[in-house]
């Protein structure tokens, strides 16, 4: 009887030790945080070992440099022209002498309010690796999204076009350095260029940002 009691007690002690070991293994497992992907830690709070943390108090951020993208805002009046897959030329402030060719990856469904109070939509643009370039978070730049491509067009800088009385005009320099106001018919336009369908011809010299006191026949020097 004594031997049986001793054997049962030993079995209970063994089972308790096994349960304690399993509990310690689980505790160790849940004490280690694993990232779902490889990357670089950009934020660790708290940042010292031995801290007790909960899901509500700990802040850990990890970034995968292989998945960087450029995000820009497109106004609601232009968003209908943007399509997934359109070509984009990016200019980053950190690399002023570089141009990055890319494409539109996604277009936001919900709107955002711009810094000036307007309505816009987030457009995500792919960033491809380039030798000698290190992309970093929060870099600023500009995106030129190519909505359509036109060839064999005549254009003038937007600064040369004056809108008056419901029409569009440019000031052309004729012989003898005299200027003439010419009505033009515009086609497609970009941020800094306007297509001219009628009114002037290739080789005509136009005045940029013409002063308001110009008159037909005025003589200028340049």
mmCIF file with all atom_site columns, C-alpha atoms in Angstrom:
data_model
loop_
_atom_site.group_PDB
_atom_site.id
_atom_site.type_symbol
_atom_site.label_atom_id
_atom_site.label_alt_id
_atom_site.label_comp_id
_atom_site.label_asym_id
_atom_site.label_entity_id
_atom_site.label_seq_id
_atom_site.pdbx_PDB_ins_code
_atom_site.Cartn_x
_atom_site.Cartn_y
_atom_site.Cartn_z
_atom_site.occupancy
_atom_site.B_iso_or_equiv
_atom_site.pdbx_formal_charge
_atom_site.auth_seq_id
_atom_site.auth_comp_id
_atom_site.auth_asym_id
_atom_site.auth_atom_id
_atom_site.pdbx_PDB_model_num
ATOM 1   C CA . UNK A 1 1   ? 0.000   0.000  0.000   1.00 0.00 ? 1   UNK A CA 1
ATOM 2   C CA . UNK A 1 2   ? 2.838   2.351  0.842   1.00 0.00 ? 2   UNK A CA 1
ATOM 3   C CA . UNK A 1 3   ? 4.591   1.577  -2.464  1.00 0.00 ? 3   UNK A CA 1
ATOM 4   C CA . UNK A 1 4   ? 1.408   2.273  -4.439  1.00 0.00 ? 4   UNK A CA 1
ATOM 5   C CA . UNK A 1 5   ? 0.870   5.598  -2.684  1.00 0.00 ? 5   UNK A CA 1
ATOM 6   C CA . UNK A 1 6   ? 4.461   6.563  -3.335  1.00 0.00 ? 6   UNK A CA 1
ATOM 7   C CA . UNK A 1 7   ? 4.136   5.636  -7.033  1.00 0.00 ? 7   UNK A CA 1
ATOM 8   C CA . UNK A 1 8   ? 0.925   7.658  -7.407  1.00 0.00 ? 8   UNK A CA 1
ATOM 9   C CA . UNK A 1 9   ? 2.501   10.662 -5.724  1.00 0.00 ? 9   UNK A CA 1
ATOM 10  C CA . UNK A 1 10  ? 5.503   10.438 -8.063  1.00 0.00 ? 10  UNK A CA 1
ATOM 11  C CA . UNK A 1 11  ? 3.242   10.282 -11.086 1.00 0.00 ? 11  UNK A CA 1
ATOM 12  C CA . UNK A 1 12  ? 1.326   13.328 -9.876  1.00 0.00 ? 12  UNK A CA 1
ATOM 13  C CA . UNK A 1 13  ? 4.577   15.212 -9.306  1.00 0.00 ? 13  UNK A CA 1
ATOM 14  C CA . UNK A 1 14  ? 5.780   14.214 -12.776 1.00 0.00 ? 14  UNK A CA 1
ATOM 15  C CA . UNK A 1 15  ? 2.522   15.367 -14.370 1.00 0.00 ? 15  UNK A CA 1
ATOM 16  C CA . UNK A 1 16  ? 2.671   18.640 -12.485 1.00 0.00 ? 16  UNK A CA 1
ATOM 17  C CA . UNK A 1 17  ? 6.254   19.193 -13.624 1.00 0.00 ? 17  UNK A CA 1
ATOM 18  C CA . UNK A 1 18  ? 5.261   18.473 -17.227 1.00 0.00 ? 18  UNK A CA 1
ATOM 19  C CA . UNK A 1 19  ? 2.343   20.902 -16.995 1.00 0.00 ? 19  UNK A CA 1
ATOM 20  C CA . UNK A 1 20  ? 4.652   23.561 -15.530 1.00 0.00 ? 20  UNK A CA 1
ATOM 21  C CA . UNK A 1 21  ? 7.112   23.031 -18.377 1.00 0.00 ? 21  UNK A CA 1
ATOM 22  C CA . UNK A 1 22  ? 4.329   23.361 -20.990 1.00 0.00 ? 22  UNK A CA 1
ATOM 23  C CA . UNK A 1 23  ? 3.079   26.513 -19.269 1.00 0.00 ? 23  UNK A CA 1
ATOM 24  C CA . UNK A 1 24  ? 6.611   27.952 -19.296 1.00 0.00 ? 24  UNK A CA 1
ATOM 25  C CA . UNK A 1 25  ? 6.933   27.141 -23.014 1.00 0.00 ? 25  UNK A CA 1
ATOM 26  C CA . UNK A 1 26  ? 3.645   28.922 -23.762 1.00 0.00 ? 26  UNK A CA 1
ATOM 27  C CA . UNK A 1 27  ? 4.687   31.893 -21.671 1.00 0.00 ? 27  UNK A CA 1
ATOM 28  C CA . UNK A 1 28  ? 7.958   32.127 -23.603 1.00 0.00 ? 28  UNK A CA 1
ATOM 29  C CA . UNK A 1 29  ? 6.118   31.765 -26.906 1.00 0.00 ? 29  UNK A CA 1
ATOM 30  C CA . UNK A 1 30  ? 3.709   34.595 -26.140 1.00 0.00 ? 30  UNK A CA 1
ATOM 31  C CA . UNK A 1 31  ? 6.517   36.744 -24.734 1.00 0.00 ? 31  UNK A CA 1
ATOM 32  C CA . UNK A 1 32  ? 8.138   36.882 -28.180 1.00 0.00 ? 32  UNK A CA 1
ATOM 33  C CA . UNK A 1 33  ? 6.646   39.108 -30.895 1.00 0.00 ? 33  UNK A CA 1
ATOM 34  C CA . UNK A 1 34  ? 7.084   37.916 -34.461 1.00 0.00 ? 34  UNK A CA 1
ATOM 35  C CA . UNK A 1 35  ? 6.714   40.133 -37.535 1.00 0.00 ? 35  UNK A CA 1
ATOM 36  C CA . UNK A 1 36  ? 4.597   38.733 -40.374 1.00 0.00 ? 36  UNK A CA 1
ATOM 37  C CA . UNK A 1 37  ? 7.278   39.839 -42.876 1.00 0.00 ? 37  UNK A CA 1
ATOM 38  C CA . UNK A 1 38  ? 10.958  40.818 -43.069 1.00 0.00 ? 38  UNK A CA 1
ATOM 39  C CA . UNK A 1 39  ? 11.813  44.476 -42.732 1.00 0.00 ? 39  UNK A CA 1
ATOM 40  C CA . UNK A 1 40  ? 13.379  47.281 -40.708 1.00 0.00 ? 40  UNK A CA 1
ATOM 41  C CA . UNK A 1 41  ? 12.046  48.470 -37.342 1.00 0.00 ? 41  UNK A CA 1
ATOM 42  C CA . UNK A 1 42  ? 11.180  52.175 -37.526 1.00 0.00 ? 42  UNK A CA 1
ATOM 43  C CA . UNK A 1 43  ? 9.402   52.592 -34.180 1.00 0.00 ? 43  UNK A CA 1
ATOM 44  C CA . UNK A 1 44  ? 9.817   50.687 -30.902 1.00 0.00 ? 44  UNK A CA 1
ATOM 45  C CA . UNK A 1 45  ? 7.875   51.758 -27.799 1.00 0.00 ? 45  UNK A CA 1
ATOM 46  C CA . UNK A 1 46  ? 8.819   50.808 -25.150 1.00 0.00 ? 46  UNK A CA 1
ATOM 47  C CA . UNK A 1 47  ? 12.387  50.408 -26.344 1.00 0.00 ? 47  UNK A CA 1
ATOM 48  C CA . UNK A 1 48  ? 14.072  48.762 -23.337 1.00 0.00 ? 48  UNK A CA 1
ATOM 49  C CA . UNK A 1 49  ? 14.090  45.035 -22.427 1.00 0.00 ? 49  UNK A CA 1
ATOM 50  C CA . UNK A 1 50  ? 12.092  43.654 -19.531 1.00 0.00 ? 50  UNK A CA 1
ATOM 51  C CA . UNK A 1 51  ? 9.068   45.864 -20.078 1.00 0.00 ? 51  UNK A CA 1
ATOM 52  C CA . UNK A 1 52  ? 5.585   44.490 -19.576 1.00 0.00 ? 52  UNK A CA 1
ATOM 53  C CA . UNK A 1 53  ? 3.509   45.354 -22.630 1.00 0.00 ? 53  UNK A CA 1
ATOM 54  C CA . UNK A 1 54  ? -0.035  44.848 -23.832 1.00 0.00 ? 54  UNK A CA 1
ATOM 55  C CA . UNK A 1 55  ? -1.591  45.123 -27.284 1.00 0.00 ? 55  UNK A CA 1
ATOM 56  C CA . UNK A 1 56  ? -2.932  48.545 -26.296 1.00 0.00 ? 56  UNK A CA 1
ATOM 57  C CA . UNK A 1 57  ? 0.294   50.022 -24.919 1.00 0.00 ? 57  UNK A CA 1
ATOM 58  C CA . UNK A 1 58  ? 3.038   48.773 -27.224 1.00 0.00 ? 58  UNK A CA 1
ATOM 59  C CA . UNK A 1 59  ? 3.806   50.471 -30.547 1.00 0.00 ? 59  UNK A CA 1
ATOM 60  C CA . UNK A 1 60  ? 6.060   48.658 -32.998 1.00 0.00 ? 60  UNK A CA 1
ATOM 61  C CA . UNK A 1 61  ? 6.396   49.650 -36.646 1.00 0.00 ? 61  UNK A CA 1
ATOM 62  C CA . UNK A 1 62  ? 8.225   47.666 -39.281 1.00 0.00 ? 62  UNK A CA 1
ATOM 63  C CA . UNK A 1 63  ? 8.828   48.640 -42.916 1.00 0.00 ? 63  UNK A CA 1
ATOM 64  C CA . UNK A 1 64  ? 9.767   46.444 -45.845 1.00 0.00 ? 64  UNK A CA 1
ATOM 65  C CA . UNK A 1 65  ? 12.045  48.565 -48.105 1.00 0.00 ? 65  UNK A CA 1
ATOM 66  C CA . UNK A 1 66  ? 11.144  46.321 -51.050 1.00 0.00 ? 66  UNK A CA 1
ATOM 67  C CA . UNK A 1 67  ? 7.534   47.543 -50.999 1.00 0.00 ? 67  UNK A CA 1
ATOM 68  C CA . UNK A 1 68  ? 8.028   51.324 -50.978 1.00 0.00 ? 68  UNK A CA 1
ATOM 69  C CA . UNK A 1 69  ? 5.516   53.334 -53.019 1.00 0.00 ? 69  UNK A CA 1
ATOM 70  C CA . UNK A 1 70  ? 4.809   56.997 -53.782 1.00 0.00 ? 70  UNK A CA 1
ATOM 71  C CA . UNK A 1 71  ? 1.457   58.444 -52.675 1.00 0.00 ? 71  UNK A CA 1
ATOM 72  C CA . UNK A 1 72  ? -0.030  61.630 -54.126 1.00 0.00 ? 72  UNK A CA 1
ATOM 73  C CA . UNK A 1 73  ? -3.356  63.458 -54.093 1.00 0.00 ? 73  UNK A CA 1
ATOM 74  C CA . UNK A 1 74  ? -5.334  64.086 -57.265 1.00 0.00 ? 74  UNK A CA 1
ATOM 75  C CA . UNK A 1 75  ? -8.190  66.613 -57.224 1.00 0.00 ? 75  UNK A CA 1
ATOM 76  C CA . UNK A 1 76  ? -11.728 65.421 -57.904 1.00 0.00 ? 76  UNK A CA 1
ATOM 77  C CA . UNK A 1 77  ? -11.885 67.394 -61.168 1.00 0.00 ? 77  UNK A CA 1
ATOM 78  C CA . UNK A 1 78  ? -8.954  65.369 -62.530 1.00 0.00 ? 78  UNK A CA 1
ATOM 79  C CA . UNK A 1 79  ? -9.463  61.971 -60.921 1.00 0.00 ? 79  UNK A CA 1
ATOM 80  C CA . UNK A 1 80  ? -11.702 60.713 -63.758 1.00 0.00 ? 80  UNK A CA 1
ATOM 81  C CA . UNK A 1 81  ? -8.689  60.979 -66.087 1.00 0.00 ? 81  UNK A CA 1
ATOM 82  C CA . UNK A 1 82  ? -6.537  58.699 -63.945 1.00 0.00 ? 82  UNK A CA 1
ATOM 83  C CA . UNK A 1 83  ? -6.464  54.974 -64.715 1.00 0.00 ? 83  UNK A CA 1
ATOM 84  C CA . UNK A 1 84  ? -4.554  52.067 -63.199 1.00 0.00 ? 84  UNK A CA 1
ATOM 85  C CA . UNK A 1 85  ? -1.476  51.285 -65.274 1.00 0.00 ? 85  UNK A CA 1
ATOM 86  C CA . UNK A 1 86  ? -0.996  54.815 -66.634 1.00 0.00 ? 86  UNK A CA 1
ATOM 87  C CA . UNK A 1 87  ? 2.601   55.918 -66.981 1.00 0.00 ? 87  UNK A CA 1
ATOM 88  C CA . UNK A 1 88  ? 4.017   58.306 -64.385 1.00 0.00 ? 88  UNK A CA 1
ATOM 89  C CA . UNK A 1 89  ? 7.190   60.393 -64.208 1.00 0.00 ? 89  UNK A CA 1
ATOM 90  C CA . UNK A 1 90  ? 8.314   61.046 -60.626 1.00 0.00 ? 90  UNK A CA 1
ATOM 91  C CA . UNK A 1 91  ? 10.631  63.774 -59.368 1.00 0.00 ? 91  UNK A CA 1
ATOM 92  C CA . UNK A 1 92  ? 11.898  63.462 -55.782 1.00 0.00 ? 92  UNK A CA 1
ATOM 93  C CA . UNK A 1 93  ? 13.312  66.410 -53.836 1.00 0.00 ? 93  UNK A CA 1
ATOM 94  C CA . UNK A 1 94  ? 16.078  64.169 -52.490 1.00 0.00 ? 94  UNK A CA 1
ATOM 95  C CA . UNK A 1 95  ? 17.228  63.361 -56.055 1.00 0.00 ? 95  UNK A CA 1
ATOM 96  C CA . UNK A 1 96  ? 16.640  66.548 -58.075 1.00 0.00 ? 96  UNK A CA 1
ATOM 97  C CA . UNK A 1 97  ? 18.661  65.311 -61.055 1.00 0.00 ? 97  UNK A CA 1
ATOM 98  C CA . UNK A 1 98  ? 16.825  61.978 -61.336 1.00 0.00 ? 98  UNK A CA 1
ATOM 99  C CA . UNK A 1 99  ? 13.583  61.056 -63.090 1.00 0.00 ? 99  UNK A CA 1
ATOM 100 C CA . UNK A 1 100 ? 11.746  57.888 -62.106 1.00 0.00 ? 100 UNK A CA 1
ATOM 101 C CA . UNK A 1 101 ? 9.475   56.186 -64.605 1.00 0.00 ? 101 UNK A CA 1
ATOM 102 C CA . UNK A 1 102 ? 6.606   54.324 -62.989 1.00 0.00 ? 102 UNK A CA 1
ATOM 103 C CA . UNK A 1 103 ? 2.896   53.448 -63.243 1.00 0.00 ? 103 UNK A CA 1
ATOM 104 C CA . UNK A 1 104 ? -0.308  54.065 -61.298 1.00 0.00 ? 104 UNK A CA 1
ATOM 105 C CA . UNK A 1 105 ? -0.839  51.083 -58.990 1.00 0.00 ? 105 UNK A CA 1
ATOM 106 C CA . UNK A 1 106 ? -4.125  51.960 -57.275 1.00 0.00 ? 106 UNK A CA 1
ATOM 107 C CA . UNK A 1 107 ? -6.650  54.785 -56.880 1.00 0.00 ? 107 UNK A CA 1
ATOM 108 C CA . UNK A 1 108 ? -8.382  55.558 -53.605 1.00 0.00 ? 108 UNK A CA 1
ATOM 109 C CA . UNK A 1 109 ? -12.131 55.068 -53.285 1.00 0.00 ? 109 UNK A CA 1
ATOM 110 C CA . UNK A 1 110 ? -12.746 57.475 -50.406 1.00 0.00 ? 110 UNK A CA 1
ATOM 111 C CA . UNK A 1 111 ? -11.848 61.147 -50.640 1.00 0.00 ? 111 UNK A CA 1
ATOM 112 C CA . UNK A 1 112 ? -9.454  63.182 -48.507 1.00 0.00 ? 112 UNK A CA 1
ATOM 113 C CA . UNK A 1 113 ? -9.411  66.891 -47.694 1.00 0.00 ? 113 UNK A CA 1
ATOM 114 C CA . UNK A 1 114 ? -6.386  68.736 -49.077 1.00 0.00 ? 114 UNK A CA 1
ATOM 115 C CA . UNK A 1 115 ? -4.380  71.343 -47.194 1.00 0.00 ? 115 UNK A CA 1
ATOM 116 C CA . UNK A 1 116 ? -6.372  74.055 -48.987 1.00 0.00 ? 116 UNK A CA 1
ATOM 117 C CA . UNK A 1 117 ? -9.730  72.521 -48.114 1.00 0.00 ? 117 UNK A CA 1
ATOM 118 C CA . UNK A 1 118 ? -10.405 70.868 -51.485 1.00 0.00 ? 118 UNK A CA 1
ATOM 119 C CA . UNK A 1 119 ? -11.449 67.299 -52.237 1.00 0.00 ? 119 UNK A CA 1
ATOM 120 C CA . UNK A 1 120 ? -8.917  64.825 -53.597 1.00 0.00 ? 120 UNK A CA 1
ATOM 121 C CA . UNK A 1 121 ? -8.201  61.100 -53.864 1.00 0.00 ? 121 UNK A CA 1
ATOM 122 C CA . UNK A 1 122 ? -5.059  59.186 -52.939 1.00 0.00 ? 122 UNK A CA 1
ATOM 123 C CA . UNK A 1 123 ? -3.184  57.669 -55.875 1.00 0.00 ? 123 UNK A CA 1
ATOM 124 C CA . UNK A 1 124 ? -0.567  54.998 -55.200 1.00 0.00 ? 124 UNK A CA 1
ATOM 125 C CA . UNK A 1 125 ? 2.409   54.838 -57.560 1.00 0.00 ? 125 UNK A CA 1
ATOM 126 C CA . UNK A 1 126 ? 4.880   51.981 -57.784 1.00 0.00 ? 126 UNK A CA 1
ATOM 127 C CA . UNK A 1 127 ? 8.521   52.664 -56.865 1.00 0.00 ? 127 UNK A CA 1
ATOM 128 C CA . UNK A 1 128 ? 11.059  50.414 -58.552 1.00 0.00 ? 128 UNK A CA 1
ATOM 129 C CA . UNK A 1 129 ? 14.603  49.959 -57.295 1.00 0.00 ? 129 UNK A CA 1
ATOM 130 C CA . UNK A 1 130 ? 17.284  51.997 -59.015 1.00 0.00 ? 130 UNK A CA 1
ATOM 131 C CA . UNK A 1 131 ? 21.054  51.766 -58.631 1.00 0.00 ? 131 UNK A CA 1
ATOM 132 C CA . UNK A 1 132 ? 22.459  54.500 -56.411 1.00 0.00 ? 132 UNK A CA 1
ATOM 133 C CA . UNK A 1 133 ? 19.035  55.501 -55.053 1.00 0.00 ? 133 UNK A CA 1
ATOM 134 C CA . UNK A 1 134 ? 17.897  54.785 -51.498 1.00 0.00 ? 134 UNK A CA 1
ATOM 135 C CA . UNK A 1 135 ? 14.193  55.423 -51.008 1.00 0.00 ? 135 UNK A CA 1
ATOM 136 C CA . UNK A 1 136 ? 13.194  56.495 -47.495 1.00 0.00 ? 136 UNK A CA 1
ATOM 137 C CA . UNK A 1 137 ? 9.933   57.129 -45.719 1.00 0.00 ? 137 UNK A CA 1
ATOM 138 C CA . UNK A 1 138 ? 8.259   60.540 -46.064 1.00 0.00 ? 138 UNK A CA 1
ATOM 139 C CA . UNK A 1 139 ? 10.336  61.695 -49.048 1.00 0.00 ? 139 UNK A CA 1
ATOM 140 C CA . UNK A 1 140 ? 8.619   64.509 -50.952 1.00 0.00 ? 140 UNK A CA 1
ATOM 141 C CA . UNK A 1 141 ? 8.288   64.971 -54.683 1.00 0.00 ? 141 UNK A CA 1
ATOM 142 C CA . UNK A 1 142 ? 6.001   65.515 -57.661 1.00 0.00 ? 142 UNK A CA 1
ATOM 143 C CA . UNK A 1 143 ? 4.223   63.055 -59.917 1.00 0.00 ? 143 UNK A CA 1
ATOM 144 C CA . UNK A 1 144 ? 3.421   63.754 -63.549 1.00 0.00 ? 144 UNK A CA 1
ATOM 145 C CA . UNK A 1 145 ? 0.731   61.294 -64.612 1.00 0.00 ? 145 UNK A CA 1
ATOM 146 C CA . UNK A 1 146 ? 0.463   60.863 -68.377 1.00 0.00 ? 146 UNK A CA 1
ATOM 147 C CA . UNK A 1 147 ? -3.269  60.657 -69.103 1.00 0.00 ? 147 UNK A CA 1
ATOM 148 C CA . UNK A 1 148 ? -2.954  60.723 -72.910 1.00 0.00 ? 148 UNK A CA 1
ATOM 149 C CA . UNK A 1 149 ? -0.216  61.053 -75.509 1.00 0.00 ? 149 UNK A CA 1
ATOM 150 C CA . UNK A 1 150 ? -0.495  63.351 -78.533 1.00 0.00 ? 150 UNK A CA 1
ATOM 151 C CA . UNK A 1 151 ? 1.968   63.693 -81.390 1.00 0.00 ? 151 UNK A CA 1
ATOM 152 C CA . UNK A 1 152 ? 2.609   66.324 -84.060 1.00 0.00 ? 152 UNK A CA 1
ATOM 153 C CA . UNK A 1 153 ? 0.971   69.070 -82.031 1.00 0.00 ? 153 UNK A CA 1
ATOM 154 C CA . UNK A 1 154 ? 1.721   72.783 -81.928 1.00 0.00 ? 154 UNK A CA 1
ATOM 155 C CA . UNK A 1 155 ? 1.860   74.199 -78.422 1.00 0.00 ? 155 UNK A CA 1
ATOM 156 C CA . UNK A 1 156 ? 2.784   77.350 -76.525 1.00 0.00 ? 156 UNK A CA 1
ATOM 157 C CA . UNK A 1 157 ? 3.641   77.824 -72.842 1.00 0.00 ? 157 UNK A CA 1
ATOM 158 C CA . UNK A 1 158 ? 0.549   78.379 -70.710 1.00 0.00 ? 158 UNK A CA 1
ATOM 159 C CA . UNK A 1 159 ? 2.008   81.717 -69.583 1.00 0.00 ? 159 UNK A CA 1
ATOM 160 C CA . UNK A 1 160 ? 1.571   83.034 -73.139 1.00 0.00 ? 160 UNK A CA 1
ATOM 161 C CA . UNK A 1 161 ? -2.209  82.487 -73.247 1.00 0.00 ? 161 UNK A CA 1
ATOM 162 C CA . UNK A 1 162 ? -4.514  85.302 -72.132 1.00 0.00 ? 162 UNK A CA 1
ATOM 163 C CA . UNK A 1 163 ? -8.220  84.705 -71.563 1.00 0.00 ? 163 UNK A CA 1
ATOM 164 C CA . UNK A 1 164 ? -10.414 87.702 -72.355 1.00 0.00 ? 164 UNK A CA 1
ATOM 165 C CA . UNK A 1 165 ? -14.106 88.143 -73.210 1.00 0.00 ? 165 UNK A CA 1
ATOM 166 C CA . UNK A 1 166 ? -14.658 84.398 -73.355 1.00 0.00 ? 166 UNK A CA 1
ATOM 167 C CA . UNK A 1 167 ? -11.816 83.832 -75.824 1.00 0.00 ? 167 UNK A CA 1
ATOM 168 C CA . UNK A 1 168 ? -8.137  82.915 -75.724 1.00 0.00 ? 168 UNK A CA 1
ATOM 169 C CA . UNK A 1 169 ? -5.398  85.131 -77.150 1.00 0.00 ? 169 UNK A CA 1
ATOM 170 C CA . UNK A 1 170 ? -1.628  85.299 -77.515 1.00 0.00 ? 170 UNK A CA 1
ATOM 171 C CA . UNK A 1 171 ? 0.590   88.251 -78.317 1.00 0.00 ? 171 UNK A CA 1
ATOM 172 C CA . UNK A 1 172 ? 2.768   87.598 -81.360 1.00 0.00 ? 172 UNK A CA 1
ATOM 173 C CA . UNK A 1 173 ? 5.902   89.577 -82.282 1.00 0.00 ? 173 UNK A CA 1
ATOM 174 C CA . UNK A 1 174 ? 5.758   90.663 -85.926 1.00 0.00 ? 174 UNK A CA 1
ATOM 175 C CA . UNK A 1 175 ? 8.396   92.294 -88.090 1.00 0.00 ? 175 UNK A CA 1
ATOM 176 C CA . UNK A 1 176 ? 9.866   95.494 -86.701 1.00 0.00 ? 176 UNK A CA 1
ATOM 177 C CA . UNK A 1 177 ? 9.473   94.194 -83.157 1.00 0.00 ? 177 UNK A CA 1
ATOM 178 C CA . UNK A 1 178 ? 5.804   95.159 -83.120 1.00 0.00 ? 178 UNK A CA 1
ATOM 179 C CA . UNK A 1 179 ? 3.247   93.045 -81.289 1.00 0.00 ? 179 UNK A CA 1
ATOM 180 C CA . UNK A 1 180 ? -0.127  91.808 -82.426 1.00 0.00 ? 180 UNK A CA 1
ATOM 181 C CA . UNK A 1 181 ? -2.920  90.254 -80.389 1.00 0.00 ? 181 UNK A CA 1
ATOM 182 C CA . UNK A 1 182 ? -4.087  87.018 -82.031 1.00 0.00 ? 182 UNK A CA 1
ATOM 183 C CA . UNK A 1 183 ? -7.104  84.907 -81.121 1.00 0.00 ? 183 UNK A CA 1
ATOM 184 C CA . UNK A 1 184 ? -6.295  81.210 -80.853 1.00 0.00 ? 184 UNK A CA 1
ATOM 185 C CA . UNK A 1 185 ? -8.214  77.956 -80.584 1.00 0.00 ? 185 UNK A CA 1
ATOM 186 C CA . UNK A 1 186 ? -6.871  75.693 -77.856 1.00 0.00 ? 186 UNK A CA 1
ATOM 187 C CA . UNK A 1 187 ? -6.732  71.915 -77.766 1.00 0.00 ? 187 UNK A CA 1
ATOM 188 C CA . UNK A 1 188 ? -5.407  69.722 -74.999 1.00 0.00 ? 188 UNK A CA 1
ATOM 189 C CA . UNK A 1 189 ? -3.441  71.234 -72.142 1.00 0.00 ? 189 UNK A CA 1
ATOM 190 C CA . UNK A 1 190 ? -1.028  70.186 -69.428 1.00 0.00 ? 190 UNK A CA 1
ATOM 191 C CA . UNK A 1 191 ? 0.262   71.986 -66.372 1.00 0.00 ? 191 UNK A CA 1
ATOM 192 C CA . UNK A 1 192 ? 2.532   74.274 -68.379 1.00 0.00 ? 192 UNK A CA 1
ATOM 193 C CA . UNK A 1 193 ? 1.577   73.870 -72.068 1.00 0.00 ? 193 UNK A CA 1
ATOM 194 C CA . UNK A 1 194 ? -1.438  74.516 -74.307 1.00 0.00 ? 194 UNK A CA 1
ATOM 195 C CA . UNK A 1 195 ? -2.037  72.952 -77.692 1.00 0.00 ? 195 UNK A CA 1
ATOM 196 C CA . UNK A 1 196 ? -2.833  75.506 -80.422 1.00 0.00 ? 196 UNK A CA 1
ATOM 197 C CA . UNK A 1 197 ? -5.188  74.320 -83.129 1.00 0.00 ? 197 UNK A CA 1
ATOM 198 C CA . UNK A 1 198 ? -5.696  77.648 -84.902 1.00 0.00 ? 198 UNK A CA 1
ATOM 199 C CA . UNK A 1 199 ? -4.339  81.170 -84.734 1.00 0.00 ? 199 UNK A CA 1
ATOM 200 C CA . UNK A 1 200 ? -0.545  80.882 -84.824 1.00 0.00 ? 200 UNK A CA 1
ATOM 201 C CA . UNK A 1 201 ? 1.943   78.752 -86.694 1.00 0.00 ? 201 UNK A CA 1
ATOM 202 C CA . UNK A 1 202 ? 5.180   77.034 -85.889 1.00 0.00 ? 202 UNK A CA 1
ATOM 203 C CA . UNK A 1 203 ? 8.048   79.513 -85.519 1.00 0.00 ? 203 UNK A CA 1
ATOM 204 C CA . UNK A 1 204 ? 5.904   82.469 -84.373 1.00 0.00 ? 204 UNK A CA 1
ATOM 205 C CA . UNK A 1 205 ? 7.377   84.306 -81.412 1.00 0.00 ? 205 UNK A CA 1
ATOM 206 C CA . UNK A 1 206 ? 4.948   84.842 -78.544 1.00 0.00 ? 206 UNK A CA 1
ATOM 207 C CA . UNK A 1 207 ? 5.207   86.908 -75.373 1.00 0.00 ? 207 UNK A CA 1
ATOM 208 C CA . UNK A 1 208 ? 5.191   85.150 -72.012 1.00 0.00 ? 208 UNK A CA 1
ATOM 209 C CA . UNK A 1 209 ? 3.174   86.777 -69.228 1.00 0.00 ? 209 UNK A CA 1
ATOM 210 C CA . UNK A 1 210 ? 2.261   89.771 -71.411 1.00 0.00 ? 210 UNK A CA 1
ATOM 211 C CA . UNK A 1 211 ? 1.670   93.035 -69.503 1.00 0.00 ? 211 UNK A CA 1
ATOM 212 C CA . UNK A 1 212 ? -1.905  94.278 -69.343 1.00 0.00 ? 212 UNK A CA 1
ATOM 213 C CA . UNK A 1 213 ? -1.064  97.628 -70.997 1.00 0.00 ? 213 UNK A CA 1
ATOM 214 C CA . UNK A 1 214 ? 0.057   96.070 -74.303 1.00 0.00 ? 214 UNK A CA 1
ATOM 215 C CA . UNK A 1 215 ? -1.666  97.373 -77.437 1.00 0.00 ? 215 UNK A CA 1
ATOM 216 C CA . UNK A 1 216 ? -1.657  96.238 -81.040 1.00 0.00 ? 216 UNK A CA 1
ATOM 217 C CA . UNK A 1 217 ? 1.303   97.783 -82.842 1.00 0.00 ? 217 UNK A CA 1
ATOM 218 C CA . UNK A 1 218 ? 3.274   98.452 -79.661 1.00 0.00 ? 218 UNK A CA 1
ATOM 219 C CA . UNK A 1 219 ? 7.000   98.213 -80.250 1.00 0.00 ? 219 UNK A CA 1
ATOM 220 C CA . UNK A 1 220 ? 9.051   96.126 -77.866 1.00 0.00 ? 220 UNK A CA 1
ATOM 221 C CA . UNK A 1 221 ? 12.708  95.281 -77.391 1.00 0.00 ? 221 UNK A CA 1
ATOM 222 C CA . UNK A 1 222 ? 14.113  91.949 -76.328 1.00 0.00 ? 222 UNK A CA 1
#
